Coordinates of C-alpha atoms in Angstrom, one line a residue:
X73 CA 27.8 -13.4 29.5
X74 CA 31.3 -13.1 28.1
X75 CA 34.3 -14.6 29.9
X76 CA 37.6 -13.0 28.7
X77 CA 40.8 -15.0 28.7
X78 CA 44.2 -13.4 28.4
X79 CA 46.9 -15.5 26.8
X80 CA 50.6 -14.5 27.0
X81 CA 53.8 -16.4 26.3
X82 CA 57.5 -16.0 26.0
X83 CA 57.9 -13.0 28.3
X84 CA 61.5 -14.0 29.1
X85 CA 61.4 -11.9 32.3
X86 CA 59.8 -8.8 30.8
X87 CA 56.2 -7.8 31.4
X88 CA 55.6 -4.8 29.3
X89 CA 53.2 -2.1 30.6
X90 CA 51.4 -2.4 27.3
X91 CA 50.8 -6.1 28.1
X92 CA 49.4 -5.2 31.5
X93 CA 47.1 -2.7 30.0
X94 CA 45.8 -5.1 27.4
X95 CA 45.2 -7.8 30.0
X96 CA 43.4 -5.5 32.4
X97 CA 39.9 -6.7 32.9
X98 CA 40.4 -10.3 31.8
X99 CA 38.9 -13.1 33.9
X100 CA 41.8 -15.4 33.7
X101 CA 45.3 -15.5 32.2
X102 CA 47.2 -18.4 30.6
X103 CA 51.0 -18.1 30.3
X104 CA 52.4 -20.5 27.7
X105 CA 55.9 -20.7 29.1
X106 CA 59.3 -19.1 28.9
X107 CA 58.2 -17.0 31.8
X108 CA 61.7 -15.9 32.7
X109 CA 61.2 -15.0 36.4
X110 CA 58.7 -15.6 39.1
X111 CA 58.0 -11.9 39.3
X112 CA 56.1 -12.1 36.0
X113 CA 53.6 -14.5 37.4
X114 CA 53.2 -12.4 40.6
X115 CA 52.5 -9.3 38.4
X116 CA 50.0 -11.2 36.3
X117 CA 48.2 -12.5 39.4
X118 CA 47.5 -8.8 40.3
X119 CA 45.4 -8.7 37.2
X120 CA 43.6 -12.1 37.3
X121 CA 44.1 -15.7 38.3
X122 CA 46.9 -17.4 36.3
X123 CA 47.5 -20.8 34.8
X124 CA 51.1 -21.1 33.8
X125 CA 53.5 -23.8 32.5
X126 CA 57.2 -23.7 32.2
X127 CA 59.1 -23.3 28.9
X128 CA 62.5 -24.4 27.7
X129 CA 64.2 -21.4 29.3
X130 CA 62.5 -21.8 32.7
X131 CA 65.2 -23.9 34.2
X132 CA 65.9 -22.1 37.5
X133 CA 64.7 -23.6 40.8
X134 CA 61.6 -21.4 41.0
X135 CA 60.3 -22.9 37.7
X136 CA 60.1 -26.4 39.2
X137 CA 56.7 -25.5 40.7
X138 CA 55.3 -25.3 37.1
X139 CA 54.4 -28.3 35.0
X140 CA 55.3 -28.8 31.3
X141 CA 51.7 -28.9 30.4
X142 CA 48.3 -27.9 31.9
X143 CA 44.7 -28.9 31.3
X144 CA 42.3 -26.3 32.5
X145 CA 38.6 -25.9 32.3
X146 CA 37.3 -22.3 32.2
X147 CA 33.7 -21.0 31.5
X148 CA 32.7 -24.5 30.3
X149 CA 35.6 -24.9 27.9
X150 CA 38.7 -27.1 28.1
X151 CA 42.2 -25.7 27.3
X152 CA 45.4 -27.7 26.9
X153 CA 48.6 -25.7 27.4
X154 CA 52.1 -26.6 26.4
X155 CA 55.1 -24.6 25.4
X156 CA 56.2 -26.2 22.1
X157 CA 53.4 -27.4 19.9
X158 CA 55.8 -29.9 18.3
X159 CA 55.8 -31.7 21.7
X160 CA 52.0 -32.3 21.6
X161 CA 51.5 -36.0 22.3
X162 CA 47.7 -36.1 22.8
X163 CA 44.8 -35.9 20.3
X164 CA 43.0 -32.8 21.4
X165 CA 39.9 -33.5 19.3
X166 CA 39.6 -37.1 20.8
X167 CA 39.9 -35.7 24.3
X168 CA 37.3 -33.0 23.8
X169 CA 39.7 -30.2 24.1
X170 CA 38.4 -26.9 22.8
X171 CA 41.7 -25.0 22.5
X172 CA 45.4 -25.8 22.5
X173 CA 47.6 -22.9 23.7
X174 CA 51.3 -23.0 22.9
X175 CA 54.3 -20.6 22.6
X176 CA 58.0 -21.1 21.9
X177 CA 58.1 -19.9 18.2
X178 CA 57.4 -16.3 19.0
X179 CA 55.1 -16.3 16.0
X180 CA 51.5 -15.5 16.6
X181 CA 49.1 -18.0 15.0
X182 CA 45.5 -19.0 15.0
X183 CA 44.4 -22.2 13.3
X184 CA 41.4 -24.5 13.7
X185 CA 41.9 -28.3 13.1
X186 CA 39.2 -30.9 13.6
X187 CA 37.1 -28.4 15.6
X188 CA 40.0 -27.5 17.9
X189 CA 41.4 -24.0 18.0
X190 CA 45.2 -23.8 18.1
X191 CA 46.5 -20.5 19.4
X192 CA 50.0 -19.2 19.8
X193 CA 49.9 -15.6 21.2
X194 CA 53.4 -14.9 20.0
X195 CA 56.0 -13.3 22.3
X196 CA 55.1 -10.5 24.7
X197 CA 58.7 -10.2 25.9
X198 CA 61.9 -9.0 24.2
X199 CA 61.5 -8.5 20.4
X200 CA 63.2 -11.3 18.5
X201 CA 63.9 -11.6 14.7
X202 CA 61.9 -8.5 13.9
X203 CA 58.7 -10.4 14.9
X204 CA 55.9 -8.4 16.4
X205 CA 55.4 -8.2 20.2
X206 CA 52.0 -9.7 20.8
X207 CA 49.6 -11.4 23.1
X208 CA 46.0 -12.8 22.7
X209 CA 42.6 -12.6 24.2
X210 CA 39.8 -15.1 23.7
X211 CA 36.2 -14.2 24.5
X212 CA 34.3 -17.2 25.6
X213 CA 30.6 -16.7 24.7
X214 CA 27.6 -19.0 24.3
X215 CA 28.4 -18.9 20.6
X216 CA 32.0 -20.2 21.0
X217 CA 35.5 -19.0 21.2
X218 CA 36.4 -15.6 19.7
X219 CA 40.2 -15.1 19.6
X220 CA 42.1 -12.0 18.8
X221 CA 45.9 -11.3 18.5
X222 CA 46.9 -7.9 19.8
X223 CA 50.1 -6.2 18.6
X224 CA 51.8 -4.4 21.5
X225 CA 54.5 -2.7 19.5

């Protein structure tokens, strides 16, 4: 059986209808920070359960309920979430983490290092620097993690 994870970041207060459509049917959503407003999380929770962390622009009072990092176990896999990958202070491989989710750069990226998948879904909010508007999904199967970046523009 496949467990589908939706990964979104850097919404900056904008949840595009295209993002909601792409996330429809996922089993869980991870938000990698720079949420922008609490309404974003409320809307995402209408789609699936949400794990979210705050990013550097999430400074208003509502954001205090979100941690800077999260460690979550889903479908037998372990995910570590932080906003800026440069702030990573743990060794994911040593801790048995399967995937590190980050945001901040607005640049979508998939990379595997020491058996750990590093995924930045890019920005699903306002377009910045002519970068694409993106989010990611990850299918968790008995064979492993199958990530995909989706261009919403």
